[in-house]
Short mmCIF file of C-alpha atoms in Angstrom, two decimals:
data_model
loop_
_atom_site.label_atom_id
_atom_site.label_comp_id
_atom_site.label_asym_id
_atom_site.label_seq_id
_atom_site.Cartn_x
_atom_site.Cartn_y
_atom_site.Cartn_z
CA MET A 1 -14.02 10.16 -118.43
CA ILE A 2 -12.92 9.24 -121.61
CA ALA A 3 -9.32 8.64 -120.54
CA GLY A 4 -10.76 6.22 -118.26
CA LEU A 5 -12.74 4.21 -120.63
CA CYS A 6 -9.61 3.91 -122.62
CA GLY A 7 -7.06 3.13 -119.74
CA GLY A 8 -8.63 3.08 -116.36
CA GLU A 9 -11.94 1.46 -114.89
CA VAL A 10 -15.26 3.41 -115.12
CA PHE A 11 -18.03 3.06 -112.78
CA VAL A 12 -21.84 4.29 -112.52
CA ALA A 13 -24.58 4.26 -110.34
CA GLU A 14 -28.09 4.73 -111.79
CA VAL A 15 -31.55 5.31 -110.39
CA GLU A 16 -34.42 4.26 -112.70
CA GLY A 17 -32.34 4.25 -115.44
CA THR A 18 -30.64 7.63 -115.20
CA ILE A 19 -27.05 8.06 -114.63
CA ILE A 20 -26.22 9.72 -110.95
CA VAL A 21 -22.81 8.98 -109.85
CA THR A 22 -20.07 8.04 -112.19
CA VAL A 23 -16.44 7.41 -111.02
CA VAL A 24 -13.18 6.67 -112.94
CA TRP A 25 -10.24 4.82 -111.39
CA PHE A 26 -6.80 4.09 -112.53
CA GLY A 27 -5.22 0.67 -111.29
CA PRO A 28 -1.74 -0.34 -110.55
CA GLY A 29 0.64 0.48 -113.18
CA ARG A 30 -1.87 2.96 -115.12
CA MET A 31 -2.51 6.64 -115.10
CA ILE A 32 -4.63 9.29 -117.07
CA TYR A 33 -3.09 10.04 -120.32
CA ASP A 34 -0.47 7.73 -120.25
CA SER A 35 -1.00 5.90 -123.50
CA ASP A 36 -1.40 7.19 -127.12
CA GLU A 37 -4.87 5.92 -127.22
CA GLN A 38 -5.72 8.42 -123.79
CA LEU A 39 -3.61 11.11 -125.33
CA GLU A 40 -5.70 10.63 -129.18
CA LYS A 41 -9.07 10.39 -127.89
CA ALA A 42 -9.41 12.29 -124.62
CA TRP A 43 -6.59 15.18 -124.57
CA PRO A 44 -8.19 16.82 -127.16
CA ILE A 45 -11.32 17.30 -126.16
CA CYS A 46 -10.15 18.86 -122.40
CA ALA A 47 -7.70 21.02 -124.78
CA GLU A 48 -10.38 22.03 -126.59
CA ILE A 49 -12.79 23.52 -123.61
CA ILE A 50 -9.82 24.44 -121.38
CA PRO A 51 -8.46 27.88 -121.53
CA PRO A 52 -4.88 28.24 -123.10
CA LYS A 53 -3.57 30.31 -119.80
CA ILE A 54 -4.85 27.16 -118.23
CA LEU A 55 -3.91 24.68 -119.94
CA LEU A 56 -0.14 26.32 -120.03
CA TRP A 57 0.18 26.47 -116.24
CA TRP A 58 -1.61 22.78 -116.14
CA GLU A 59 1.08 21.26 -118.18
CA ALA A 60 4.27 23.53 -117.17
CA ASP A 61 3.42 23.99 -113.70
CA PHE A 62 0.81 21.68 -112.28
CA LEU A 63 1.84 18.14 -113.19
CA PRO A 64 5.60 18.66 -112.51
CA LYS A 65 4.74 19.77 -109.21
CA TYR A 66 2.20 17.20 -108.68
CA ALA A 67 4.32 14.26 -109.72
CA GLU A 68 7.36 15.34 -106.99
CA PHE A 69 4.17 15.96 -104.59
CA SER A 70 3.05 12.32 -105.23
CA GLU A 71 6.70 10.82 -104.60
CA GLU A 72 7.42 12.83 -101.63
CA ALA A 73 3.78 12.40 -99.98
CA PHE A 74 3.46 8.80 -100.94
CA GLY A 75 6.95 7.66 -101.66
CA THR A 76 8.74 6.60 -104.60
CA GLY A 77 6.54 5.00 -107.21
CA VAL A 78 3.73 4.24 -104.67
CA LYS A 79 1.17 6.24 -106.61
CA LEU A 80 1.74 4.27 -109.89
CA ARG A 81 1.49 1.39 -107.43
CA SER A 82 -1.90 2.06 -106.49
CA TRP A 83 -5.46 2.50 -107.52
CA HIS A 84 -6.18 6.28 -108.19
CA LEU A 85 -9.55 7.71 -108.13
CA GLN A 86 -9.40 10.49 -110.78
CA LEU A 87 -13.02 11.52 -110.51
CA LEU A 88 -15.87 11.06 -108.39
CA ALA A 89 -19.12 13.05 -109.80
CA VAL A 90 -22.46 12.91 -108.32
CA ASP A 91 -25.45 14.85 -109.91
CA PRO A 92 -26.22 17.63 -107.39
CA LYS A 93 -30.01 15.93 -106.35
CA TYR A 94 -28.29 13.07 -104.49
CA LEU A 95 -25.59 15.22 -102.66
CA ARG A 96 -25.34 13.86 -99.05
CA LYS A 97 -28.07 11.49 -99.45
CA LEU A 98 -27.88 7.73 -98.59
CA LEU A 99 -28.23 5.97 -101.74
CA TRP A 100 -27.84 2.43 -100.75
CA LYS A 101 -29.37 2.61 -97.20
CA GLY A 102 -29.49 -0.84 -95.68
CA GLU A 103 -26.34 -1.91 -97.37
CA THR A 104 -22.99 -3.21 -95.96
CA LEU A 105 -19.63 -1.46 -96.90
CA LYS A 106 -16.87 -4.18 -96.83
CA LEU A 107 -13.44 -3.84 -97.15
CA ARG A 108 -9.81 -5.99 -95.92
CA ALA A 109 -7.35 -4.10 -94.28
CA SER A 110 -3.50 -5.41 -93.79
CA ALA A 111 -1.85 -3.49 -91.40
CA ASP A 112 -3.02 -2.55 -87.99
CA TYR A 113 -2.70 1.27 -88.44
CA ASN A 114 -4.94 1.30 -91.24
CA VAL A 115 -7.70 -1.02 -88.69
CA ALA A 116 -7.41 2.13 -86.49
CA ILE A 117 -8.08 4.97 -89.57
CA TYR A 118 -10.97 2.70 -90.73
CA GLU A 119 -12.58 2.48 -86.64
CA LYS A 120 -12.63 5.98 -86.42
CA LEU A 121 -14.62 6.43 -89.88
CA GLY A 122 -17.13 3.94 -88.18
CA PHE A 123 -15.99 0.36 -89.21
CA ILE A 124 -15.87 -2.68 -87.31
CA VAL A 125 -13.96 -5.31 -87.48
CA GLY A 126 -15.46 -8.69 -88.43
CA GLY A 127 -12.32 -11.14 -88.41
CA GLU A 128 -8.95 -11.45 -88.19
CA THR A 129 -6.70 -14.04 -89.94
CA ARG A 130 -2.91 -14.51 -90.56
CA TYR A 131 -1.51 -15.50 -94.23
CA THR A 132 2.07 -17.42 -94.48
CA GLY A 133 3.98 -16.35 -97.89
CA VAL A 134 7.34 -16.86 -98.93
CA SER A 135 8.96 -14.59 -97.38
CA GLY A 136 7.13 -14.58 -93.75
CA SER A 137 3.58 -13.92 -92.87
CA PHE A 138 1.03 -10.89 -92.53
CA PRO A 139 -2.34 -10.29 -91.32
CA MET A 140 -5.61 -9.32 -92.69
CA TRP A 141 -8.57 -8.05 -91.03
CA GLY A 142 -11.83 -8.22 -92.27
CA MET A 143 -14.48 -4.93 -91.79
CA PHE A 144 -17.52 -3.72 -92.59
CA GLN A 145 -19.74 -0.76 -91.86
CA ARG A 146 -23.71 -0.73 -92.40
CA ILE A 147 -24.36 2.37 -94.43
CA ASP A 148 -27.78 3.18 -92.74
CA GLN A 149 -24.92 3.68 -89.38
CA VAL A 150 -23.35 6.25 -91.28
#
């Protein structure tokens, strides 16, 4: 989480003043441990609690394979150009509970194949439009889902 505070975005949800959910996102152009500040402030804490054998595997085996896999699975540079959810932590007492019942989730999609995916997840198309840019036009759909329908 410290790396997220240094180079990402950290969001929390709370109930009666107690944090029950924490998420850490890294936005386009950023990733975990990509800066000296993250390496200086966050990595030593991890390195102190992770067993040396696992640290060696993490640095020598996992990270290079993960980077290669990301390029193959998503395309060259796509992961770095995208938002990446690094951490999602929920207090076990609140797992599988609707915390915001009655609220509405909203999103935008700019490709028809994404609309189909979101519809399978229960989202409904609320509207569709087209934008014209300097190199052509593109569609955009506004979609929503009531949480009490999940």
